[in-house]
Short mmCIF file of C-alpha atoms and ligand atoms in Angstrom, two decimals:
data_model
loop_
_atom_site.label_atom_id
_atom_site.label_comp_id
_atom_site.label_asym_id
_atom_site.label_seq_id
_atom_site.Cartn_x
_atom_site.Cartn_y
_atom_site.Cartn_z
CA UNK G 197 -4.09 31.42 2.60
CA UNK G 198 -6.65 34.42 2.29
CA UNK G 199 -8.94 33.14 -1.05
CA UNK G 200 -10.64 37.16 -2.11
CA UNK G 201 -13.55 36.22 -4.44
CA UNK G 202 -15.26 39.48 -6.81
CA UNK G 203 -17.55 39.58 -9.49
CA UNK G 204 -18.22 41.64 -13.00
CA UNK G 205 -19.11 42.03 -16.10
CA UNK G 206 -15.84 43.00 -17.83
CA UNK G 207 -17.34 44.60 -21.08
CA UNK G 208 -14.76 46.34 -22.58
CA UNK G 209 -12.08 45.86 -20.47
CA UNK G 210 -10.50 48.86 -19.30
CA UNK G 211 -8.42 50.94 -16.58
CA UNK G 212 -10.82 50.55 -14.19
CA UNK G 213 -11.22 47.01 -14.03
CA UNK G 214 -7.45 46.48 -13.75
CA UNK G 215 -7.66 49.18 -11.24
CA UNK G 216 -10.45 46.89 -9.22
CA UNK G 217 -8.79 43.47 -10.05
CA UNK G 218 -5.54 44.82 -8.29
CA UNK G 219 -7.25 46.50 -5.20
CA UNK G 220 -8.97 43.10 -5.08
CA UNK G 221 -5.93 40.85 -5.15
CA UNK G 222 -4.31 43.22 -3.07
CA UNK G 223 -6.77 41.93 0.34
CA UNK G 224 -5.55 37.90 0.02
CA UNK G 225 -3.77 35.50 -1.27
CA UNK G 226 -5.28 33.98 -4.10
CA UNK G 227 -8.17 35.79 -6.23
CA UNK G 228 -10.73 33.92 -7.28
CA UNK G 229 -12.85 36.42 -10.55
CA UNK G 230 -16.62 35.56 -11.45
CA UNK G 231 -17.39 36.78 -14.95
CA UNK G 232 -21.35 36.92 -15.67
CA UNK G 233 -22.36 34.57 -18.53
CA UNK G 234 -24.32 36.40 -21.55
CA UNK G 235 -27.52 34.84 -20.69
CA UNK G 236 -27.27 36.05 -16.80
CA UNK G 237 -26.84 39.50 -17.78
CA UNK G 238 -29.79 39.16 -20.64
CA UNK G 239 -31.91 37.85 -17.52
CA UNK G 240 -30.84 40.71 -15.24
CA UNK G 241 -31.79 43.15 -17.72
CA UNK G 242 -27.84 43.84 -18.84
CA UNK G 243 -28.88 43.75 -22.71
CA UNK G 244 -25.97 46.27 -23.96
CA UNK G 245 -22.60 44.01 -23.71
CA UNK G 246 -20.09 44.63 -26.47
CA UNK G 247 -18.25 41.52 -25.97
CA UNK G 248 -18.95 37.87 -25.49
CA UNK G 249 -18.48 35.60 -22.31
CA UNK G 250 -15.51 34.20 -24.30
CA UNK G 251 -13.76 37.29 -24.92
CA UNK G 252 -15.01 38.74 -21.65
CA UNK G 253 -13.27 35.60 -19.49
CA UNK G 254 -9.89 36.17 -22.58
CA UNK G 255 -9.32 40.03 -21.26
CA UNK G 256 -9.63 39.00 -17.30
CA UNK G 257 -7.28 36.51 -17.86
CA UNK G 258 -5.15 38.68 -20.17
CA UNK G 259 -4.74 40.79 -17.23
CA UNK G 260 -2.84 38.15 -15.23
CA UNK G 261 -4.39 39.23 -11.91
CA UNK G 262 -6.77 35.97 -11.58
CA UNK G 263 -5.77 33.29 -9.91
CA UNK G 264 -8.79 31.18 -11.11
CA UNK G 265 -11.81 32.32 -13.47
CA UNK G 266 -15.22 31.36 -12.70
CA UNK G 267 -18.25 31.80 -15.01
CA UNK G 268 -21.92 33.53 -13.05
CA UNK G 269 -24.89 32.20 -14.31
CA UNK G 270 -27.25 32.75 -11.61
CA UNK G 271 -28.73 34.70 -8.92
CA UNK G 272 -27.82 33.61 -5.24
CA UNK G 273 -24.36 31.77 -6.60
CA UNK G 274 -21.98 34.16 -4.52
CA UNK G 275 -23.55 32.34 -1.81
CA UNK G 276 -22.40 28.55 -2.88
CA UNK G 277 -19.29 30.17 -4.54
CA UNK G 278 -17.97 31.44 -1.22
CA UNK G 279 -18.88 27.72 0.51
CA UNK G 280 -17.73 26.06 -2.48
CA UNK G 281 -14.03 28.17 -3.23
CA UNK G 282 -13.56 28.28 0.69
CA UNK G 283 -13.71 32.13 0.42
CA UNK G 284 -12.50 34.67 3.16
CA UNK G 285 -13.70 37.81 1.54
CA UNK G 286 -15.86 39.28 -1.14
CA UNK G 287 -14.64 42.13 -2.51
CA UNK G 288 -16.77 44.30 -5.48
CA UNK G 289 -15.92 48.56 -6.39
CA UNK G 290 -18.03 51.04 -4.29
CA UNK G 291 -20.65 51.75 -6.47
CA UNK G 292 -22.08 48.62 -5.02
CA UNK G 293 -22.25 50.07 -1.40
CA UNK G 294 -24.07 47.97 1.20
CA UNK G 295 -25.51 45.86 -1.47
CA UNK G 296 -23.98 42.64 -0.83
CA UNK G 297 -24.20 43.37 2.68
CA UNK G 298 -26.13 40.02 3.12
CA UNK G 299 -23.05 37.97 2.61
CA UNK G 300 -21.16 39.49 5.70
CA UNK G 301 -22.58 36.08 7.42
CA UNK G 302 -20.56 33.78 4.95
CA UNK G 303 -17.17 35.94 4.83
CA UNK G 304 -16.16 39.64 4.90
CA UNK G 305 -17.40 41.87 2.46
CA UNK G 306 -15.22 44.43 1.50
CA UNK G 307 -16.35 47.68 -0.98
CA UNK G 308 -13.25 48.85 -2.77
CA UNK G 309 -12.86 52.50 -4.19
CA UNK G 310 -14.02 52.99 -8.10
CA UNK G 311 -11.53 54.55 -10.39
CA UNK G 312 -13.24 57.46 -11.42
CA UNK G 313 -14.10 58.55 -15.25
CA UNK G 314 -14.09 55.39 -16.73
CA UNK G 315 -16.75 53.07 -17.49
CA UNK G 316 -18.02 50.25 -19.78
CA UNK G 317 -21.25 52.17 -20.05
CA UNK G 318 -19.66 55.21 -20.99
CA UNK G 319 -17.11 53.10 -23.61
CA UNK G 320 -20.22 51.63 -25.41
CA UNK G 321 -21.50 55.15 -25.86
CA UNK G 322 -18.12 56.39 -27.63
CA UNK G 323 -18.57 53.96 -30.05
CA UNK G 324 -20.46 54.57 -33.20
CA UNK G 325 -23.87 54.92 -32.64
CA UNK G 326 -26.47 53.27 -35.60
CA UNK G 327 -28.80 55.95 -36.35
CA UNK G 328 -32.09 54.65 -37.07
CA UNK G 329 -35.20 56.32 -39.42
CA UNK G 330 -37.94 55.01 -38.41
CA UNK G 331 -40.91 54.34 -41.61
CA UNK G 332 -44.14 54.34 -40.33
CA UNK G 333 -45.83 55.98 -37.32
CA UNK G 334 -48.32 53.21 -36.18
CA UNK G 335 -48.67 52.09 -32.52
CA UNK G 336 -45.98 49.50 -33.08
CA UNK G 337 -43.73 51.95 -34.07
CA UNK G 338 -44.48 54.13 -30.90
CA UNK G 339 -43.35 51.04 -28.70
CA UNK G 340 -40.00 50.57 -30.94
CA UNK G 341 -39.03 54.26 -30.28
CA UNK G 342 -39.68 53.81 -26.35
CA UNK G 343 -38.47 50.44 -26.13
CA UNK G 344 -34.97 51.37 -28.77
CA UNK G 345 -34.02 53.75 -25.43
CA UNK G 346 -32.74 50.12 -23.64
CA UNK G 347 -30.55 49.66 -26.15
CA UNK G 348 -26.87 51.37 -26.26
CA UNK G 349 -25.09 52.58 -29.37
CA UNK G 350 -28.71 53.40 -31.38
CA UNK G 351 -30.69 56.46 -31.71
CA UNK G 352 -33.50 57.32 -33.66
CA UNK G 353 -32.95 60.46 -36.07
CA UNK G 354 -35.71 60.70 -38.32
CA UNK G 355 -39.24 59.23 -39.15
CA UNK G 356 -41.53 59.36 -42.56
CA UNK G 357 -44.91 58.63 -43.16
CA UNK G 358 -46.32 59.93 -46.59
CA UNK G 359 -49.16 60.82 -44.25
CA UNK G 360 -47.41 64.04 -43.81
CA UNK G 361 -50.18 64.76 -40.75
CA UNK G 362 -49.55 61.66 -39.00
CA UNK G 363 -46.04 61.71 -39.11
CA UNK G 364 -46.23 65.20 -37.86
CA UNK G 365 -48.04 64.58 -34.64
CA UNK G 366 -46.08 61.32 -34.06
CA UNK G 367 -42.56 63.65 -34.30
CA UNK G 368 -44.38 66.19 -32.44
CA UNK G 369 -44.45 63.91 -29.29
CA UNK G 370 -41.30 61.78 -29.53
CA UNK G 371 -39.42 65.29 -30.22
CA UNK G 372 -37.69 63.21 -33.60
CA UNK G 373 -37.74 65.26 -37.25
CA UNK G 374 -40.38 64.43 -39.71
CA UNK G 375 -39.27 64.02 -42.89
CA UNK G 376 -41.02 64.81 -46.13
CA UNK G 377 -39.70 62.12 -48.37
CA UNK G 378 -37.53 58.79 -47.96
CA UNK G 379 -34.87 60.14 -49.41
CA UNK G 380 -34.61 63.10 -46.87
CA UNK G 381 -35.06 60.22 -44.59
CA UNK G 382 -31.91 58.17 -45.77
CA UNK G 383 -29.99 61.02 -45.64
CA UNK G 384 -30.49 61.43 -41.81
CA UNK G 385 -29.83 58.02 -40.85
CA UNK G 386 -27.18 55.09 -41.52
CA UNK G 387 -30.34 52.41 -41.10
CA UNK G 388 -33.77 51.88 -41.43
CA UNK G 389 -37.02 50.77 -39.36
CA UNK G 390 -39.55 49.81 -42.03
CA UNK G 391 -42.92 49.63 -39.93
CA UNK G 392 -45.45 50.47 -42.35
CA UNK G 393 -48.47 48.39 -43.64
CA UNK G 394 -47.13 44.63 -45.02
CA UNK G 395 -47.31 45.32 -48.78
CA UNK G 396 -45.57 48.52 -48.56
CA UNK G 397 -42.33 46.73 -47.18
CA UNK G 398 -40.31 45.39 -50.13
CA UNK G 399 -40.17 48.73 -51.77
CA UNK G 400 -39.38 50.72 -48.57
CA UNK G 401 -36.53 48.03 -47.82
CA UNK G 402 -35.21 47.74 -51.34
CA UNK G 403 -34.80 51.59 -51.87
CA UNK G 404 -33.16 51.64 -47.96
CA UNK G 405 -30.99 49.02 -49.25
CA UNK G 406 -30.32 50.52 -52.49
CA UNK G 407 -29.33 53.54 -50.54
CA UNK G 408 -26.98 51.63 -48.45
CA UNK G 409 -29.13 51.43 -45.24
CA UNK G 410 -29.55 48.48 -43.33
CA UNK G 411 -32.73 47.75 -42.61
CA UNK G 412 -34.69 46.13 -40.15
CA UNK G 413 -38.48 45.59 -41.46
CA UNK G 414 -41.53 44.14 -39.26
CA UNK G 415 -43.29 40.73 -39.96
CA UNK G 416 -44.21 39.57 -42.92
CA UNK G 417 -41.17 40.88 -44.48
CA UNK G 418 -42.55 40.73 -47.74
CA UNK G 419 -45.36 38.59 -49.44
CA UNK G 420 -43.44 36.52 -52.07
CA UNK G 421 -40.28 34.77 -51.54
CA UNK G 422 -38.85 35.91 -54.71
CA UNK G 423 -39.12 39.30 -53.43
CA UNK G 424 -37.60 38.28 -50.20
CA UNK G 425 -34.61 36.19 -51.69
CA UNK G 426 -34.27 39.41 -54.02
CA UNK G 427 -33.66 41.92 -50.36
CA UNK G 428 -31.64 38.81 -49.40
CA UNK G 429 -29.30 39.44 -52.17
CA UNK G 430 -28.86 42.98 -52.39
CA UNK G 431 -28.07 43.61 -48.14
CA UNK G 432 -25.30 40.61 -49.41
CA UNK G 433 -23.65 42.68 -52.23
CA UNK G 434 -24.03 45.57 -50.30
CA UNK G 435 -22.71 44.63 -47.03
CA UNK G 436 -25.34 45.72 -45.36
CA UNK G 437 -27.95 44.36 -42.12
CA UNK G 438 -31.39 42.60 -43.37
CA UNK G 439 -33.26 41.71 -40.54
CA UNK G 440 -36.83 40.66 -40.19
CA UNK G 441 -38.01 42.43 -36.40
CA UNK G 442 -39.78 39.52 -34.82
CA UNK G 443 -39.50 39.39 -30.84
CA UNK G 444 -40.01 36.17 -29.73
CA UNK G 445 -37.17 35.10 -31.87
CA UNK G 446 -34.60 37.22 -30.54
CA UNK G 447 -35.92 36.68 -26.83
CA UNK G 448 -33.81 34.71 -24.49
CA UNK G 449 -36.05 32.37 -23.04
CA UNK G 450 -37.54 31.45 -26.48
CA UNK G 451 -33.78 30.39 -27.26
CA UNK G 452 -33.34 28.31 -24.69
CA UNK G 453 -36.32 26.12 -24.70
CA UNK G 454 -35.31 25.78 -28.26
CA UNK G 455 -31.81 24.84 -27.46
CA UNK G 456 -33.25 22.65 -24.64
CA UNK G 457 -35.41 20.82 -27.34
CA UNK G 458 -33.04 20.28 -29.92
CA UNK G 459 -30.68 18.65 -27.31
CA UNK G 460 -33.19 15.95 -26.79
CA UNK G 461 -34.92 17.06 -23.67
CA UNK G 462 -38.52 15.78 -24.48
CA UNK G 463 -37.03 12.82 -27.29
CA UNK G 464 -37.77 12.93 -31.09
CA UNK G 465 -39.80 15.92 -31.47
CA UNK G 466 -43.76 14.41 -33.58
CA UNK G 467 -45.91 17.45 -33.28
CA UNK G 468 -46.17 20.95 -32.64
CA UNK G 469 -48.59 23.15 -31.90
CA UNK G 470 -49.04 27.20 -31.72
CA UNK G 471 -51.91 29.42 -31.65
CA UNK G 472 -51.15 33.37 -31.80
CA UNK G 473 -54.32 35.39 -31.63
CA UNK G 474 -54.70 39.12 -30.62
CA UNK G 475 -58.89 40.12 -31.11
CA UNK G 476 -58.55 43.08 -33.54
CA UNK G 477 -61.07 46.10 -34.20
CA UNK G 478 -62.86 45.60 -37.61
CA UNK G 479 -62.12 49.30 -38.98
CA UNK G 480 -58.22 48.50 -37.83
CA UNK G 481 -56.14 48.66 -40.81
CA UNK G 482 -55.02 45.15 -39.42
CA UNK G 483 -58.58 44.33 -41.08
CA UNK G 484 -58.03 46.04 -44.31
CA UNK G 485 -57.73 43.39 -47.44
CA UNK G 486 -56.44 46.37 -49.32
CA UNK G 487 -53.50 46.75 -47.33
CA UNK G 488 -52.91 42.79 -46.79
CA UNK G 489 -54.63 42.73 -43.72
CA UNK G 490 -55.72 39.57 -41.52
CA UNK G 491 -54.99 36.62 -39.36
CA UNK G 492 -52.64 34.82 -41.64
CA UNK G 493 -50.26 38.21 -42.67
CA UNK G 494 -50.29 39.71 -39.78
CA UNK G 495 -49.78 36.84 -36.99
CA UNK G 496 -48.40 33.93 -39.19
CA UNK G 497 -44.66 34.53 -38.14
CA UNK G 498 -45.21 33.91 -34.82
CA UNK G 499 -46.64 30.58 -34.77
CA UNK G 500 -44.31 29.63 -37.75
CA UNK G 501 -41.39 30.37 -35.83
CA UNK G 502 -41.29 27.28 -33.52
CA UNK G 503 -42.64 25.18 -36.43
CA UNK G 504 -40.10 25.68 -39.02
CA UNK G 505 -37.05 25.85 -36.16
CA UNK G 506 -37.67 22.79 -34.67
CA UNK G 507 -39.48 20.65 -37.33
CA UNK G 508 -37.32 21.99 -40.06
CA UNK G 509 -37.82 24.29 -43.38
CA UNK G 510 -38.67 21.77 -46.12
CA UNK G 511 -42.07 20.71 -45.20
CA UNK G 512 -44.15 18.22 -47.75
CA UNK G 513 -47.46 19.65 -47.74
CA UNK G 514 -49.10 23.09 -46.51
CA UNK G 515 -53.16 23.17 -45.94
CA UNK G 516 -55.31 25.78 -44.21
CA UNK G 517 -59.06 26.23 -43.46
CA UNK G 518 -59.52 29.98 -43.08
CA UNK G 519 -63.06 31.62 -41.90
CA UNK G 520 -63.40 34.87 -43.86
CA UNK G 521 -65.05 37.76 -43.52
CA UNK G 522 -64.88 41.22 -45.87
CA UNK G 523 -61.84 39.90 -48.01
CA UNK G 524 -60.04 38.99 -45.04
CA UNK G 525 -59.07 35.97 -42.79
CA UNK G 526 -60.02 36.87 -39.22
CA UNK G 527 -59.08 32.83 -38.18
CA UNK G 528 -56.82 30.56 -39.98
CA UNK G 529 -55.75 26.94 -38.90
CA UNK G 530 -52.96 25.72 -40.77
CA UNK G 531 -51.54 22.43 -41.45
CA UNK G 532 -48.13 21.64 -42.26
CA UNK G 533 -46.64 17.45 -42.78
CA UNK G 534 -42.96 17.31 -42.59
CA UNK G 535 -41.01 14.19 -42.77
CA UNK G 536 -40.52 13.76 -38.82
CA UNK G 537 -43.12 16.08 -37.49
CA UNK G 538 -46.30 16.85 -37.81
CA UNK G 539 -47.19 20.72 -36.83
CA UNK G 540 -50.22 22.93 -36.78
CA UNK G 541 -51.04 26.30 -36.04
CA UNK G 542 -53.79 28.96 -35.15
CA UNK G 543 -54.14 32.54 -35.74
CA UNK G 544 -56.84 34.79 -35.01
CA UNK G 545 -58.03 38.65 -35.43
CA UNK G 546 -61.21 37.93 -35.25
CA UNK G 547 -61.43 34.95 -33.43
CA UNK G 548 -59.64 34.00 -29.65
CA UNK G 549 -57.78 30.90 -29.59
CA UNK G 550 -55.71 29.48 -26.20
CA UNK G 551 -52.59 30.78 -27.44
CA UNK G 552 -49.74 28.22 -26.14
CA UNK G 553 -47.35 26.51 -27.23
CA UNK G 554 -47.29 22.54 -27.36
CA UNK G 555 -44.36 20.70 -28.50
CA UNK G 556 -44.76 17.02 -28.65
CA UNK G 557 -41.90 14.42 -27.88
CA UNK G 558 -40.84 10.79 -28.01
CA UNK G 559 -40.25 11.19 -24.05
CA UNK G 560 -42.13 14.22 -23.19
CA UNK G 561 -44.08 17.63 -23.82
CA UNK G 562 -43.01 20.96 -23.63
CA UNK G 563 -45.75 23.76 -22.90
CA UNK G 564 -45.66 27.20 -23.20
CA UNK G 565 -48.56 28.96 -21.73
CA UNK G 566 -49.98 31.84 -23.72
CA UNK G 567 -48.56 34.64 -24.55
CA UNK G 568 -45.82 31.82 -25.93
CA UNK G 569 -44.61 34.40 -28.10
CA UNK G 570 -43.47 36.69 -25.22
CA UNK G 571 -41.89 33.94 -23.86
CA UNK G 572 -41.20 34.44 -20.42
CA UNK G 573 -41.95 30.65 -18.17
CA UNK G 574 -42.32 26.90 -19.61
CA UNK G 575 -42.12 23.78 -18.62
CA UNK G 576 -41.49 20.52 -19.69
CA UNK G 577 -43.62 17.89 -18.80
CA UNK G 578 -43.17 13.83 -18.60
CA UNK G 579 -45.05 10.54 -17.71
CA UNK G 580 -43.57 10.54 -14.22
CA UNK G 581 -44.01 13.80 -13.26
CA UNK G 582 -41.50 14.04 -10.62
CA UNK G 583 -39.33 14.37 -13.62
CA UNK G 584 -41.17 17.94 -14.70
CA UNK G 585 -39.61 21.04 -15.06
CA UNK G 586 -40.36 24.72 -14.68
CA UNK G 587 -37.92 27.70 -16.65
CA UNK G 588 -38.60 30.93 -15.77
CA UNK G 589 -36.90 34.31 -17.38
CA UNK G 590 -37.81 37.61 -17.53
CA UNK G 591 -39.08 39.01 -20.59
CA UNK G 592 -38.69 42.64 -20.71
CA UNK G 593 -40.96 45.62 -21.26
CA UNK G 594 -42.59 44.66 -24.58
CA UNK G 595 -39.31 42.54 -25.61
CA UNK G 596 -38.57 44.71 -28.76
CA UNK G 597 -35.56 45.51 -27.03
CA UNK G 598 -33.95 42.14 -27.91
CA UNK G 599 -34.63 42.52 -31.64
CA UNK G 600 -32.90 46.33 -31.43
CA UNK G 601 -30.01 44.89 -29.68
CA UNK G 602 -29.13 42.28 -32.15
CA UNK G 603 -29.74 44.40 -34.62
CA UNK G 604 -27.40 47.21 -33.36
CA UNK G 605 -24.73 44.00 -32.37
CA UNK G 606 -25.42 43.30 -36.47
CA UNK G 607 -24.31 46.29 -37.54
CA UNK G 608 -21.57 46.88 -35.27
CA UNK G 609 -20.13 43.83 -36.04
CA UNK G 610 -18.95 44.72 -39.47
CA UNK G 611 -18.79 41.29 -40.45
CA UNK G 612 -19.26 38.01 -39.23
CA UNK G 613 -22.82 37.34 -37.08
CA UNK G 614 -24.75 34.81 -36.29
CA UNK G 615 -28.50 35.81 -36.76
CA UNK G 616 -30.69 34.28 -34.10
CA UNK G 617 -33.02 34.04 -37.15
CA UNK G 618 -31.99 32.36 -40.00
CA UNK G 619 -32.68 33.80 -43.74
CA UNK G 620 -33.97 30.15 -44.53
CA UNK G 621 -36.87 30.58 -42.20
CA UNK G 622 -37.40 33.71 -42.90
CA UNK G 623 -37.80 32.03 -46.54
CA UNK G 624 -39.99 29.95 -45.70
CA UNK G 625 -42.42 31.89 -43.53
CA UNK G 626 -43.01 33.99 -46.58
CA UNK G 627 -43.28 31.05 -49.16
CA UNK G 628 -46.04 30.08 -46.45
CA UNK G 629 -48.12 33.34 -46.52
CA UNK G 630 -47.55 33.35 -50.11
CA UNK G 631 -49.46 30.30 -50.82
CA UNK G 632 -52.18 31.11 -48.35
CA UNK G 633 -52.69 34.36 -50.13
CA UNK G 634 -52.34 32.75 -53.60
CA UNK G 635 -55.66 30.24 -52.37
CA UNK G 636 -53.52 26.98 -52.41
CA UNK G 637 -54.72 24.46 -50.74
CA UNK G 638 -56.81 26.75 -49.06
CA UNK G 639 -60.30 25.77 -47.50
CA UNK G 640 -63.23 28.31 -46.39
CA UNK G 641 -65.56 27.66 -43.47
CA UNK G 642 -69.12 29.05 -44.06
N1 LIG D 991 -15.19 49.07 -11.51
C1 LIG D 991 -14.31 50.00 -10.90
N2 LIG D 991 -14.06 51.19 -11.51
C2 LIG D 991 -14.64 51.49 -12.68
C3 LIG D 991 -15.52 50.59 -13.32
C4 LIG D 991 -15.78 49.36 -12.70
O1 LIG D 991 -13.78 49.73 -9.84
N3 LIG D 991 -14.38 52.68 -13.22
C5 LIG D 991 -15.48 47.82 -10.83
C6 LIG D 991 -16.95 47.63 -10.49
O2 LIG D 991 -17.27 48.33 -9.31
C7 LIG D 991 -17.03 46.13 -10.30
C8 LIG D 991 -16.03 45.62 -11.35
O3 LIG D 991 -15.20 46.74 -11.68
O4 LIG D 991 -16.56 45.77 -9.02
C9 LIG D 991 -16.71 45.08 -12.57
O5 LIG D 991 -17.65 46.06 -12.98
P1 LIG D 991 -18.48 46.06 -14.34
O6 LIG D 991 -19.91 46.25 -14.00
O7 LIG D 991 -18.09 44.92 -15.18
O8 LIG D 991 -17.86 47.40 -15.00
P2 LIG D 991 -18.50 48.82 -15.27
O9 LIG D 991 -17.49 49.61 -16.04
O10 LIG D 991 -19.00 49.43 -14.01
O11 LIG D 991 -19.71 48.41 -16.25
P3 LIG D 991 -21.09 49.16 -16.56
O12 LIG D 991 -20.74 50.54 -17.00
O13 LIG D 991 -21.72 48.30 -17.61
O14 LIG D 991 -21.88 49.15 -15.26
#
């Protein structure tokens, strides 16, 4: 019996696929099809998929052409597939030409024609595309716009800043439309990037709302959880996308060590610690009490993030001991007692801290070197340290691409979806900063 092994990603199933699957089947006996997992194709920089692994593996099998389905979840597994399956030849489509060449010394390796004119690349773009105005023209904005090209099915049609010669220069250079007002801004897009200073945020993102655009804001979202709960409520009624753009939460590494962790890898989680600090330029708006500025509003979500996810949402007691300096926090350590866990954090404009990650366990430690929050490598660390591990995963360009994506996979869901970042900790993040800005329980170092 001739076993013919091939590989894809199957997004969208179409012509060409069946087209492939046949020519494949066509060499042997018995065809053995690999479909990549979503997490391999994250990791190999495939961030666009339409469907899931599930419904991926449901439309091979659909087809009836596989004799046996096979999941991919790493690089170098044709290798122990073909040992493993007993496999006489590899087959993929052309456009692959000569790259698998390396596996001609396990079994032949045969490139099979392409049907031409179709693709699942070219099937993402027909659909709709979300059409994003951007608010704000600040430098994090500048790395959304270049970063929001990685990302199928988006484009960005408009941008406002009521700095009308700001916004000018910043459309002058992306080649985008400046807009004059928000409302020529809604009317140019189906959904909205709300990047302008913090305290400018809940009325940006409850008129985008209002207007029936979904909206994607940065961190904090707002600063007072009735305000939040209030945005909460409206995207519900309206149907509509309300997403808080924080990167390390939609990052895939920074999901699995979480997963890994609440499985029980390191025991009964007892502490936690994170530190996010990025040294800031006193005349940086970043700096401005006017405009909300400092440590605690601008880098608070990050830290927060592993805290509330792993040591839960309903916390006992909240302290901090800020150092201040012109109306503004440039350090804050913070202090949170839950019931099981005990968790602190660090966040700095003005001051450097190590910024890692350290979660402490009944059995072992996890650490996350700094930058945690562009989580990328960790490892997990025990008494006998022939048990340690290492992860490593890429973390692309400046990993805003993985909050655009789910966004985009939000809207074009039209219903059901699973936010890697749950409204409840979005909740509490901002009942967090709120009592740090309201002085409770609050402590100032000279
Ligand atoms: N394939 C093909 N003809 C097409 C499209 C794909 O023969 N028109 C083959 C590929 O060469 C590969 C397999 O189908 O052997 C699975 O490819 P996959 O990457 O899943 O499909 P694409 O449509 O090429 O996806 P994308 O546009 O995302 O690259």
């Amino acid at each position: 019996m001739t076993k013919v092994i091939t590989y894809g990603t199957f997004d969208l199933f179409h012509q060409g696929h069946i087209n492939l699957l046949k020519r494949a089947k066509a060499l042997g006996d018995y065809l053995i099809v690999g479909v990549t997992t979503d997490n391999f194709d994250l990791e190999r920089g495939k961030l666009n998929t339409c469907n899931n692994v599930m419904e991926r593996i449901e439309a091979v099998r659909s087809s009836g052409l596989a004799d046996q389905i096979i999941i991919e979840e790493y690089r170098g597994q044709k290798i122990d597939d073909i040992h493993r399956y007993g496999v006489d030849i590899f087959a993929i489509g052309s456009d692959w030409t000569g790259y698998f060449d390396y596996l001609k010394e396990f079994c032949k390796v045969v490139y099979l024609p392409r049907t031409e004119g179709i693709s699942s690349t070219q099937l993402r773009d027909e659909r709709n595309t979300v059409e994003i105005g951007m608010i704000g023209t600040g430098s994090i904005a500048r790395r959304f716009l270049d970063e929001a090209e990685f990302v199928s099915n988006c484009s960005i049609t408009a941008v406002y800043n009521p700095d009308a010669a700001q916004c000018e220069a910043f459309c002058k250079k992306a080649g985008i439309e400046a807009c004059k007002s928000t409302g020529e801004l809604f009317a140019k897009c189906n959904s909205v990037y709300i990047a302008s200073p913090h305290f400018t945020h809940y009325d940006y993102a409850k008129a985008a709302l209002a207007a029936g655009k979904h909206v994607l804001c940065e961190t904090p979202l707002v600063l007072k959880e009735s305000e939040a709960k209030e945005l909460f409520a409206l995207a519900k009624e309206k149907s509509l996308v309300l997403m808080m753009a924080h990167k390390t939460a939609y990052c895939p590494a920074f999901g699995h060590l979480i997963a890994l962790l609440q499985s029980g890898a390191i025991g009964d989680i007892v502490d936690i610690n994170a530190a996010t600090s990025t040294l800031t330029d006193e005349n940086d708006p970043k700096m401005d009490s006017r405009l909300f500025g400092g440590s605690m509003n601008e880098n608070a979500c990050f830290p927060l993030l592993p805290i509330l996810r792993l040591a839960g949402t309903d916390y006992r007691d909240c302290f901090f001991i800020s150092k201040m300096k012109d109306g503004v926090d440039i350090y804050t350590k913070g202090l949170l007692v839950c019931d099981h866990t005990a968790a602190s954090f660090e966040v700095g404009l003005g001051a450097k801290t190590e910024g890692s990650l350290v979660v402490s366990g009944t059995k072992g430690y996890a650490y996350v070197p700094a930058p945690w929050w562009k989580t990328s490598y960790f490892e997990l660390r025990y008494e006998d340290q022939n048990q340690n591990k290492t992860y490593f995963y890429p973390f692309a360009g400046e990993g805003l691409r993985y909050e655009i994506k789910e966004f985009i996979s939000a809207i074009l869901a039209k219903g059901y979806f699973y936010s890697k970042l749950p409204v409840k900790e979005i909740l509490a993040m901002t009942r967090i900063q709120e009592a740090f800005i309201a002085g409770r329980n609050v402590r100032h170092l000279k």
